[in-house]
PDB file of C-alpha atoms in Angstrom:
ATOM      1  CA  MET A1036      -2.983   1.876   2.156  1.00  0.00           C
ATOM      2  CA  LYS A1037      -1.365   0.619  -1.099  1.00  0.00           C
ATOM      3  CA  ARG A1038      -3.482  -1.539  -3.387  1.00  0.00           C
ATOM      4  CA  HIS A1039      -1.776  -4.767  -2.596  1.00  0.00           C
ATOM      5  CA  GLU A1040      -2.021  -4.193   1.093  1.00  0.00           C
ATOM      6  CA  ARG A1041      -5.821  -3.194   0.721  1.00  0.00           C
ATOM      7  CA  MET A1042      -6.348  -6.447  -1.257  1.00  0.00           C
ATOM      8  CA  ASN A1043      -4.477  -8.518   1.398  1.00  0.00           C
ATOM      9  CA  ALA A1044      -6.685  -6.786   4.016  1.00  0.00           C
ATOM     10  CA  LEU A1045      -9.853  -7.637   1.965  1.00  0.00           C
ATOM     11  CA  LEU A1046      -8.776 -11.234   1.838  1.00  0.00           C
ATOM     12  CA  GLU A1047      -8.165 -11.435   5.541  1.00  0.00           C
ATOM     13  CA  LEU A1048     -11.525  -9.853   6.126  1.00  0.00           C
ATOM     14  CA  LEU A1049     -13.164 -12.531   3.947  1.00  0.00           C
ATOM     15  CA  GLY A1050     -11.097 -15.078   5.851  1.00  0.00           C
ATOM     16  CA  GLU A1051     -12.700 -13.957   9.069  1.00  0.00           C
ATOM     17  CA  LEU A1052     -16.239 -13.291   8.001  1.00  0.00           C
ATOM     18  CA  GLY A1053     -16.644 -15.743   4.894  1.00  0.00           C
ATOM     19  CA  ARG A1054     -18.837 -13.022   3.163  1.00  0.00           C
ATOM     20  CA  VAL A1055     -18.805  -9.221   2.903  1.00  0.00           C
ATOM     21  CA  ASP A1056     -20.602  -6.728   0.780  1.00  0.00           C
ATOM     22  CA  VAL A1057     -19.019  -3.938  -1.043  1.00  0.00           C
ATOM     23  CA  GLU A1058     -20.113  -1.102   1.385  1.00  0.00           C
ATOM     24  CA  GLU A1059     -19.178  -2.903   4.441  1.00  0.00           C
ATOM     25  CA  ALA A1060     -15.732  -3.740   3.101  1.00  0.00           C
ATOM     26  CA  ALA A1061     -15.231  -0.085   1.770  1.00  0.00           C
ATOM     27  CA  THR A1062     -16.150   1.196   5.323  1.00  0.00           C
ATOM     28  CA  LYS A1063     -13.718  -1.115   7.103  1.00  0.00           C
ATOM     29  CA  LEU A1064     -11.011  -0.443   4.753  1.00  0.00           C
ATOM     30  CA  GLU A1065     -11.588   3.205   4.351  1.00  0.00           C
ATOM     31  CA  VAL A1066     -11.956   3.440   0.517  1.00  0.00           C
ATOM     32  CA  SER A1067     -14.628   4.216  -1.795  1.00  0.00           C
ATOM     33  CA  ALA A1068     -17.260   1.607  -2.926  1.00  0.00           C
ATOM     34  CA  ALA A1069     -16.032   1.977  -6.565  1.00  0.00           C
ATOM     35  CA  THR A1070     -12.423   1.151  -5.453  1.00  0.00           C
ATOM     36  CA  MET A1071     -13.667  -1.774  -3.383  1.00  0.00           C
ATOM     37  CA  ARG A1072     -15.616  -3.079  -6.451  1.00  0.00           C
ATOM     38  CA  ARG A1073     -12.397  -2.929  -8.580  1.00  0.00           C
ATOM     39  CA  ASP A1074     -10.320  -4.775  -5.933  1.00  0.00           C
ATOM     40  CA  MET A1075     -13.095  -7.475  -5.602  1.00  0.00           C
ATOM     41  CA  ASP A1076     -13.185  -7.969  -9.389  1.00  0.00           C
ATOM     42  CA  ALA A1077      -9.381  -8.109  -9.514  1.00  0.00           C
ATOM     43  CA  LEU A1078      -9.368 -10.917  -6.744  1.00  0.00           C
ATOM     44  CA  ALA A1079     -12.126 -12.690  -8.534  1.00  0.00           C
ATOM     45  CA  ALA A1080     -10.084 -12.934 -11.563  1.00  0.00           C
ATOM     46  CA  GLN A1081      -7.307 -14.585  -9.545  1.00  0.00           C
ATOM     47  CA  GLN A1082      -9.979 -16.995  -8.196  1.00  0.00           C
ATOM     48  CA  LEU A1083      -9.314 -15.896  -4.782  1.00  0.00           C
ATOM     49  CA  LEU A1084     -12.842 -14.820  -4.182  1.00  0.00           C
ATOM     50  CA  THR A1085     -16.258 -15.173  -5.826  1.00  0.00           C
ATOM     51  CA  ARG A1086     -18.324 -12.006  -6.640  1.00  0.00           C
ATOM     52  CA  THR A1087     -21.961 -12.010  -5.461  1.00  0.00           C
ATOM     53  CA  ARG A1088     -24.652  -9.427  -5.946  1.00  0.00           C
ATOM     54  CA  GLY A1089     -23.401  -6.585  -4.046  1.00  0.00           C
ATOM     55  CA  GLY A1090     -20.329  -8.156  -2.467  1.00  0.00           C
ATOM     56  CA  ALA A1091     -18.083 -11.231  -2.516  1.00  0.00           C
ATOM     57  CA  VAL A1092     -17.705 -14.677  -0.723  1.00  0.00           C
ATOM     58  CA  LEU A1093     -14.398 -16.506  -0.291  1.00  0.00           C
ATOM     59  CA  SER A1094     -13.585 -18.793  -3.267  1.00  0.00           C
ATOM     60  CA  SER A1095     -14.083 -22.520  -2.890  1.00  0.00           C
ATOM     61  CA  VAL A1096     -10.634 -22.938  -4.202  1.00  0.00           C
ATOM     62  CA  ALA A1097      -9.142 -20.625  -1.607  1.00  0.00           C
ATOM     63  CA  TYR A1098     -11.122 -21.443   1.590  1.00  0.00           C
ATOM     64  CA  ASP A1099      -7.791 -21.583   3.470  1.00  0.00           C
ATOM     65  CA  LEU A1100      -6.051 -18.364   2.360  1.00  0.00           C
ATOM     66  CA  PRO A1101      -2.426 -18.788   1.352  1.00  0.00           C
ATOM     67  CA  ILE A1102       0.074 -17.636   3.884  1.00  0.00           C
ATOM     68  CA  ARG A1103       1.171 -14.775   1.966  1.00  0.00           C
ATOM     69  CA  TYR A1104      -2.219 -13.182   2.358  1.00  0.00           C
ATOM     70  CA  LYS A1105      -2.630 -13.472   6.025  1.00  0.00           C
ATOM     71  CA  PRO A1106       0.676 -12.555   7.824  1.00  0.00           C
ATOM     72  CA  ALA A1107      -0.722  -9.924  10.210  1.00  0.00           C
ATOM     73  CA  HIS A1108      -3.757 -11.743  11.484  1.00  0.00           C
ATOM     74  CA  ARG A1109      -3.510 -12.025  15.366  1.00  0.00           C
ATOM     75  CA  THR A1110       0.367 -11.579  15.037  1.00  0.00           C
ATOM     76  CA  SER A1111       0.890 -11.050  18.675  1.00  0.00           C
ATOM     77  CA  GLU A1112      -0.933 -13.959  19.726  1.00  0.00           C
ATOM     78  CA  LYS A1113       0.857 -16.249  17.273  1.00  0.00           C
ATOM     79  CA  GLN A1114       4.198 -14.768  18.246  1.00  0.00           C
ATOM     80  CA  ALA A1115       3.379 -15.741  22.023  1.00  0.00           C
ATOM     81  CA  VAL A1116       2.492 -19.229  20.987  1.00  0.00           C
ATOM     82  CA  ALA A1117       5.788 -19.508  18.926  1.00  0.00           C
ATOM     83  CA  GLN A1118       7.892 -18.356  21.829  1.00  0.00           C
ATOM     84  CA  ALA A1119       6.298 -20.773  24.245  1.00  0.00           C
ATOM     85  CA  ALA A1120       6.791 -23.594  21.593  1.00  0.00           C
ATOM     86  CA  ALA A1121      10.427 -22.675  20.934  1.00  0.00           C
ATOM     87  CA  ARG A1122      11.305 -23.106  24.574  1.00  0.00           C
ATOM     88  CA  LEU A1123      10.575 -26.787  24.166  1.00  0.00           C
ATOM     89  CA  VAL A1124      13.306 -27.286  21.578  1.00  0.00           C
ATOM     90  CA  ASP A1125      16.905 -27.927  22.402  1.00  0.00           C
ATOM     91  CA  ARG A1126      20.091 -27.989  20.511  1.00  0.00           C
ATOM     92  CA  GLY A1127      20.407 -31.156  18.337  1.00  0.00           C
ATOM     93  CA  HIS A1128      16.719 -31.847  18.241  1.00  0.00           C
ATOM     94  CA  VAL A1129      14.859 -33.044  15.173  1.00  0.00           C
ATOM     95  CA  VAL A1130      11.795 -30.796  14.986  1.00  0.00           C
ATOM     96  CA  GLY A1131       8.632 -31.370  12.810  1.00  0.00           C
ATOM     97  CA  LEU A1132       6.609 -28.456  11.589  1.00  0.00           C
ATOM     98  CA  SER A1133       3.380 -28.655   9.765  1.00  0.00           C
ATOM     99  CA  GLY A1134       2.300 -25.729   7.531  1.00  0.00           C
ATOM    100  CA  GLY A1135       0.548 -22.800   8.817  1.00  0.00           C
ATOM    101  CA  THR A1136       0.962 -19.208  10.090  1.00  0.00           C
ATOM    102  CA  THR A1137       1.684 -20.228  13.669  1.00  0.00           C
ATOM    103  CA  THR A1138       4.202 -22.894  12.733  1.00  0.00           C
ATOM    104  CA  THR A1139       5.766 -20.391  10.494  1.00  0.00           C
ATOM    105  CA  GLU A1140       6.187 -18.061  13.532  1.00  0.00           C
ATOM    106  CA  ILE A1141       7.801 -20.888  15.341  1.00  0.00           C
ATOM    107  CA  ALA A1142      10.194 -21.644  12.558  1.00  0.00           C
ATOM    108  CA  ARG A1143      11.180 -17.715  12.598  1.00  0.00           C
ATOM    109  CA  VAL A1144      11.780 -17.910  16.353  1.00  0.00           C
ATOM    110  CA  LEU A1145      14.010 -21.003  16.049  1.00  0.00           C
ATOM    111  CA  ALA A1146      15.954 -19.488  13.064  1.00  0.00           C
ATOM    112  CA  THR A1147      16.966 -16.334  15.172  1.00  0.00           C
ATOM    113  CA  ARG A1148      17.880 -18.113  18.387  1.00  0.00           C
ATOM    114  CA  PRO A1149      21.577 -17.547  19.153  1.00  0.00           C
ATOM    115  CA  ASP A1150      22.377 -21.098  20.132  1.00  0.00           C
ATOM    116  CA  PHE A1151      21.223 -22.420  16.696  1.00  0.00           C
ATOM    117  CA  ALA A1152      22.994 -19.661  14.807  1.00  0.00           C
ATOM    118  CA  GLU A1153      26.525 -20.400  16.101  1.00  0.00           C
ATOM    119  CA  ALA A1154      29.039 -21.464  13.467  1.00  0.00           C
ATOM    120  CA  GLY A1155      30.093 -25.125  13.555  1.00  0.00           C
ATOM    121  CA  PRO A1156      30.843 -28.169  11.436  1.00  0.00           C
ATOM    122  CA  GLN A1157      27.426 -29.630  11.835  1.00  0.00           C
ATOM    123  CA  PRO A1158      23.799 -28.192  11.943  1.00  0.00           C
ATOM    124  CA  HIS A1159      22.599 -27.446  15.337  1.00  0.00           C
ATOM    125  CA  LEU A1160      18.944 -28.260  14.427  1.00  0.00           C
ATOM    126  CA  THR A1161      17.072 -30.351  12.038  1.00  0.00           C
ATOM    127  CA  ILE A1162      13.619 -29.282  10.857  1.00  0.00           C
ATOM    128  CA  VAL A1163      11.413 -31.732   8.917  1.00  0.00           C
ATOM    129  CA  THR A1164       8.509 -29.878   7.211  1.00  0.00           C
ATOM    130  CA  ASN A1165       5.792 -30.342   4.509  1.00  0.00           C
ATOM    131  CA  SER A1166       5.559 -26.461   4.254  1.00  0.00           C
ATOM    132  CA  LEU A1167       7.062 -24.879   1.269  1.00  0.00           C
ATOM    133  CA  ASN A1168       7.271 -21.453   2.654  1.00  0.00           C
ATOM    134  CA  ILE A1169       8.881 -22.554   5.888  1.00  0.00           C
ATOM    135  CA  ALA A1170      11.568 -24.431   3.911  1.00  0.00           C
ATOM    136  CA  ASN A1171      12.084 -21.534   1.759  1.00  0.00           C
ATOM    137  CA  GLU A1172      12.609 -19.198   4.743  1.00  0.00           C
ATOM    138  CA  LEU A1173      14.988 -21.478   6.676  1.00  0.00           C
ATOM    139  CA  ALA A1174      17.000 -22.782   3.659  1.00  0.00           C
ATOM    140  CA  VAL A1175      19.360 -19.869   4.040  1.00  0.00           C
ATOM    141  CA  ARG A1176      20.270 -20.687   7.575  1.00  0.00           C
ATOM    142  CA  PRO A1177      23.416 -22.926   7.443  1.00  0.00           C
ATOM    143  CA  GLN A1178      23.230 -24.195  10.750  1.00  0.00           C
ATOM    144  CA  ILE A1179      19.733 -25.561  10.368  1.00  0.00           C
ATOM    145  CA  LYS A1180      19.337 -28.754   8.476  1.00  0.00           C
ATOM    146  CA  ILE A1181      16.015 -28.619   6.423  1.00  0.00           C
ATOM    147  CA  VAL A1182      14.306 -31.870   5.242  1.00  0.00           C
ATOM    148  CA  LEU A1183      11.375 -31.348   2.900  1.00  0.00           C
ATOM    149  CA  THR A1184       8.955 -34.209   2.954  1.00  0.00           C
ATOM    150  CA  GLY A1185       8.052 -34.097  -0.932  1.00  0.00           C
ATOM    151  CA  GLY A1186       4.633 -34.523  -2.007  1.00  0.00           C
ATOM    152  CA  VAL A1187       1.983 -32.598  -4.061  1.00  0.00           C
ATOM    153  CA  ALA A1188       1.768 -28.911  -3.214  1.00  0.00           C
ATOM    154  CA  GLN A1189      -1.532 -27.519  -2.179  1.00  0.00           C
ATOM    155  CA  SER A1190      -1.799 -23.956  -3.578  1.00  0.00           C
ATOM    156  CA  ARG A1191      -3.924 -22.535  -0.922  1.00  0.00           C
ATOM    157  CA  SER A1192      -1.660 -23.455   2.051  1.00  0.00           C
ATOM    158  CA  PHE A1193       1.701 -24.231   0.507  1.00  0.00           C
ATOM    159  CA  GLU A1194       1.705 -27.671   2.188  1.00  0.00           C
ATOM    160  CA  LEU A1195       2.881 -30.899   0.602  1.00  0.00           C
ATOM    161  CA  VAL A1196       0.609 -33.855   0.797  1.00  0.00           C
ATOM    162  CA  GLY A1197       0.059 -37.239  -0.563  1.00  0.00           C
ATOM    163  CA  PRO A1198       1.917 -40.687  -0.571  1.00  0.00           C
ATOM    164  CA  PHE A1199       5.363 -39.010  -1.199  1.00  0.00           C
ATOM    165  CA  SER A1200       4.925 -37.116   1.974  1.00  0.00           C
ATOM    166  CA  GLU A1201       3.831 -40.039   3.848  1.00  0.00           C
ATOM    167  CA  LEU A1202       6.705 -42.161   2.496  1.00  0.00           C
ATOM    168  CA  VAL A1203       9.330 -39.832   3.930  1.00  0.00           C
ATOM    169  CA  LEU A1204       7.611 -39.378   7.287  1.00  0.00           C
ATOM    170  CA  GLN A1205       7.278 -43.120   7.769  1.00  0.00           C
ATOM    171  CA  GLN A1206      11.130 -43.511   7.603  1.00  0.00           C
ATOM    172  CA  ILE A1207      12.203 -40.823  10.069  1.00  0.00           C
ATOM    173  CA  SER A1208      11.916 -40.077  13.890  1.00  0.00           C
ATOM    174  CA  LEU A1209      11.268 -36.766  15.503  1.00  0.00           C
ATOM    175  CA  ASP A1210      11.959 -35.367  18.883  1.00  0.00           C
ATOM    176  CA  ILE A1211       9.065 -33.014  18.747  1.00  0.00           C
ATOM    177  CA  ALA A1212       6.343 -32.031  16.253  1.00  0.00           C
ATOM    178  CA  PHE A1213       4.504 -28.732  16.234  1.00  0.00           C
ATOM    179  CA  ILE A1214       1.196 -29.099  14.311  1.00  0.00           C
ATOM    180  CA  GLY A1215      -0.984 -26.179  13.406  1.00  0.00           C
ATOM    181  CA  ALA A1216      -4.806 -26.297  13.207  1.00  0.00           C
ATOM    182  CA  ASN A1217      -7.751 -24.604  11.617  1.00  0.00           C
ATOM    183  CA  GLY A1218      -9.797 -25.599  14.440  1.00  0.00           C
ATOM    184  CA  ILE A1219      -9.624 -27.249  17.885  1.00  0.00           C
ATOM    185  CA  ASP A1220     -12.610 -28.474  19.818  1.00  0.00           C
ATOM    186  CA  PRO A1221     -12.552 -30.358  23.150  1.00  0.00           C
ATOM    187  CA  THR A1222     -14.803 -33.081  21.721  1.00  0.00           C
ATOM    188  CA  MET A1223     -13.658 -33.223  18.015  1.00  0.00           C
ATOM    189  CA  GLY A1224     -10.140 -32.560  18.627  1.00  0.00           C
ATOM    190  CA  VAL A1225      -7.759 -30.912  16.039  1.00  0.00           C
ATOM    191  CA  THR A1226      -9.179 -30.271  12.640  1.00  0.00           C
ATOM    192  CA  VAL A1227      -8.188 -28.845   9.398  1.00  0.00           C
ATOM    193  CA  HIS A1228      -9.935 -28.043   6.016  1.00  0.00           C
ATOM    194  CA  ASP A1229      -8.343 -30.715   3.907  1.00  0.00           C
ATOM    195  CA  GLU A1230      -8.150 -34.380   4.542  1.00  0.00           C
ATOM    196  CA  GLY A1231      -4.919 -34.781   2.672  1.00  0.00           C
ATOM    197  CA  GLU A1232      -3.387 -32.274   5.167  1.00  0.00           C
ATOM    198  CA  ALA A1233      -5.071 -33.968   8.128  1.00  0.00           C
ATOM    199  CA  ARG A1234      -3.388 -37.272   7.164  1.00  0.00           C
ATOM    200  CA  VAL A1235       0.206 -35.865   6.835  1.00  0.00           C
ATOM    201  CA  ASN A1236      -0.219 -33.769  10.065  1.00  0.00           C
ATOM    202  CA  ARG A1237      -1.215 -36.852  11.946  1.00  0.00           C
ATOM    203  CA  LEU A1238       1.491 -38.983  10.623  1.00  0.00           C
ATOM    204  CA  MET A1239       4.011 -36.317  11.456  1.00  0.00           C
ATOM    205  CA  ALA A1240       2.673 -36.155  15.083  1.00  0.00           C
ATOM    206  CA  GLU A1241       2.792 -39.960  15.306  1.00  0.00           C
ATOM    207  CA  ARG A1242       6.547 -40.009  14.150  1.00  0.00           C
ATOM    208  CA  ALA A1243       7.387 -37.653  17.236  1.00  0.00           C
ATOM    209  CA  ARG A1244       8.321 -38.382  20.774  1.00  0.00           C
ATOM    210  CA  ARG A1245       6.303 -35.454  21.724  1.00  0.00           C
ATOM    211  CA  ALA A1246       3.441 -33.973  19.570  1.00  0.00           C
ATOM    212  CA  VAL A1247       2.102 -30.411  20.364  1.00  0.00           C
ATOM    213  CA  VAL A1248      -0.831 -28.718  18.648  1.00  0.00           C
ATOM    214  CA  VAL A1249      -0.271 -24.882  18.350  1.00  0.00           C
ATOM    215  CA  ALA A1250      -3.237 -22.734  17.639  1.00  0.00           C
ATOM    216  CA  ASP A1251      -4.136 -19.218  18.844  1.00  0.00           C
ATOM    217  CA  SER A1252      -7.353 -18.852  20.820  1.00  0.00           C
ATOM    218  CA  SER A1253      -9.477 -17.853  17.949  1.00  0.00           C
ATOM    219  CA  LYS A1254      -9.379 -21.458  16.652  1.00  0.00           C
ATOM    220  CA  ILE A1255     -10.650 -22.870  19.940  1.00  0.00           C
ATOM    221  CA  GLY A1256     -14.173 -24.120  19.525  1.00  0.00           C
ATOM    222  CA  GLU A1257     -13.964 -24.243  15.713  1.00  0.00           C
ATOM    223  CA  ARG A1258     -14.490 -27.554  13.941  1.00  0.00           C
ATOM    224  CA  CYS A1259     -13.443 -27.935  10.300  1.00  0.00           C
ATOM    225  CA  PHE A1260     -13.810 -30.933   7.794  1.00  0.00           C
ATOM    226  CA  ALA A1261     -10.946 -33.216   8.471  1.00  0.00           C
ATOM    227  CA  ARG A1262      -9.874 -34.547  11.931  1.00  0.00           C
ATOM    228  CA  VAL A1263      -6.132 -34.789  12.844  1.00  0.00           C
ATOM    229  CA  GLY A1264      -6.592 -36.298  16.369  1.00  0.00           C
ATOM    230  CA  ASP A1265      -6.589 -35.216  19.984  1.00  0.00           C
ATOM    231  CA  ALA A1266      -5.059 -36.778  23.152  1.00  0.00           C
ATOM    232  CA  ASP A1267      -4.618 -39.994  21.068  1.00  0.00           C
ATOM    233  CA  VAL A1268      -1.909 -38.118  19.154  1.00  0.00           C
ATOM    234  CA  PHE A1269      -1.023 -34.962  21.010  1.00  0.00           C
ATOM    235  CA  ASP A1270       0.143 -34.310  24.646  1.00  0.00           C
ATOM    236  CA  THR A1271       0.182 -30.632  24.744  1.00  0.00           C
ATOM    237  CA  LEU A1272      -1.865 -27.552  23.358  1.00  0.00           C
ATOM    238  CA  ILE A1273      -0.146 -24.385  23.212  1.00  0.00           C
ATOM    239  CA  THR A1274      -2.568 -21.420  22.728  1.00  0.00           C
ATOM    240  CA  ASP A1275      -2.633 -17.707  23.881  1.00  0.00           C
ATOM    241  CA  SER A1276      -3.991 -16.256  27.001  1.00  0.00           C
ATOM    242  CA  GLY A1277      -7.284 -15.444  25.174  1.00  0.00           C
ATOM    243  CA  ALA A1278      -8.497 -19.070  25.854  1.00  0.00           C
ATOM    244  CA  LYS A1279     -11.122 -19.212  28.475  1.00  0.00           C
ATOM    245  CA  GLU A1280     -10.189 -21.000  31.751  1.00  0.00           C
ATOM    246  CA  ALA A1281     -13.239 -23.198  31.579  1.00  0.00           C
ATOM    247  CA  THR A1282     -12.326 -24.224  27.908  1.00  0.00           C
ATOM    248  CA  ARG A1283      -8.803 -24.956  29.008  1.00  0.00           C
ATOM    249  CA  ARG A1284      -9.993 -27.286  31.804  1.00  0.00           C
ATOM    250  CA  GLU A1285     -11.969 -29.141  29.114  1.00  0.00           C
ATOM    251  CA  PHE A1286      -8.806 -29.913  27.224  1.00  0.00           C
ATOM    252  CA  THR A1287      -7.116 -30.854  30.400  1.00  0.00           C
ATOM    253  CA  ASP A1288      -9.899 -33.209  31.359  1.00  0.00           C
ATOM    254  CA  ARG A1289      -9.349 -34.909  28.118  1.00  0.00           C
ATOM    255  CA  GLY A1290      -5.611 -35.558  28.775  1.00  0.00           C
ATOM    256  CA  LEU A1291      -3.988 -32.559  27.064  1.00  0.00           C
ATOM    257  CA  LYS A1292      -1.569 -30.300  28.924  1.00  0.00           C
ATOM    258  CA  VAL A1293      -2.613 -26.742  28.099  1.00  0.00           C
ATOM    259  CA  VAL A1294       0.015 -23.898  27.893  1.00  0.00           C
ATOM    260  CA  ALA A1295      -1.699 -20.360  27.550  1.00  0.00           C
ATOM    261  CA  ALA A1296       1.040 -18.128  26.488  1.00  0.00           C
ATOM    262  CA  ARG A1297       0.641 -14.349  27.022  1.00  0.00           C
ATOM    263  CA  PRO A1298       1.266 -11.931  24.142  1.00  0.00           C
ATOM    264  CA  VAL A1299       4.114  -9.556  24.856  1.00  0.00           C
ATOM    265  CA  ASP A1300       1.850  -6.505  24.293  1.00  0.00           C
ATOM    266  CA  ASP A1301      -0.635  -7.568  27.032  1.00  0.00           C
ATOM    267  CA  ASP A1302      -0.975  -5.405  30.084  1.00  0.00           C
TER     268      ASP A1302
END
């Protein structure tokens, strides 16, 4: 494993556990303790983690790891969710996408759909997003119109937030919005780490005829700092087949339609 791959894997491990010691991380990543200490020191210098006695914790300035550091986490589940979400999109739709790894997968599926790639005088799809990385990936697709909300960039999530984002969203109408989540709980609803992101995500959902929360099953039961909403904003939850049937019923009882997409590599 190359050094940058190893450091990304360490950040992903921290994202899952919150705290690791040197020996534990070295064992999981199959390197020496000395190598792991050097990697932790290098990431601490970038303020992506905080060194502790014998280990590291996720830095307070990077509690939601930048998307570039977590591309491989639960990939098959996110792709299953993305495929199910993309099936709800028709040619000519205006689609809202919040930031996040799952919504990024949705953007990639939409970008490679043959009916959206056909040559023509007008774009076949409009995507409105506050995500810098989604806009960057799709800007090279001539048949997809990209509208970026504007706003202040969040370094940890690559999302634009604040009054400029809200000003744009207040002036538009969406056919469907896909909103990512850091946590979703039957009682608390959809939550994220940052209150600014929560406000923009809710407004994007409210501007859509149909609002869909997309979250792999690892997010179910988690509660984060800032609430986006539940059935008062969203009508559908798309997750993967790892979501327990009893939990899915709890969401259904609260007014959400639940789609449990099966990863393609499931037997």
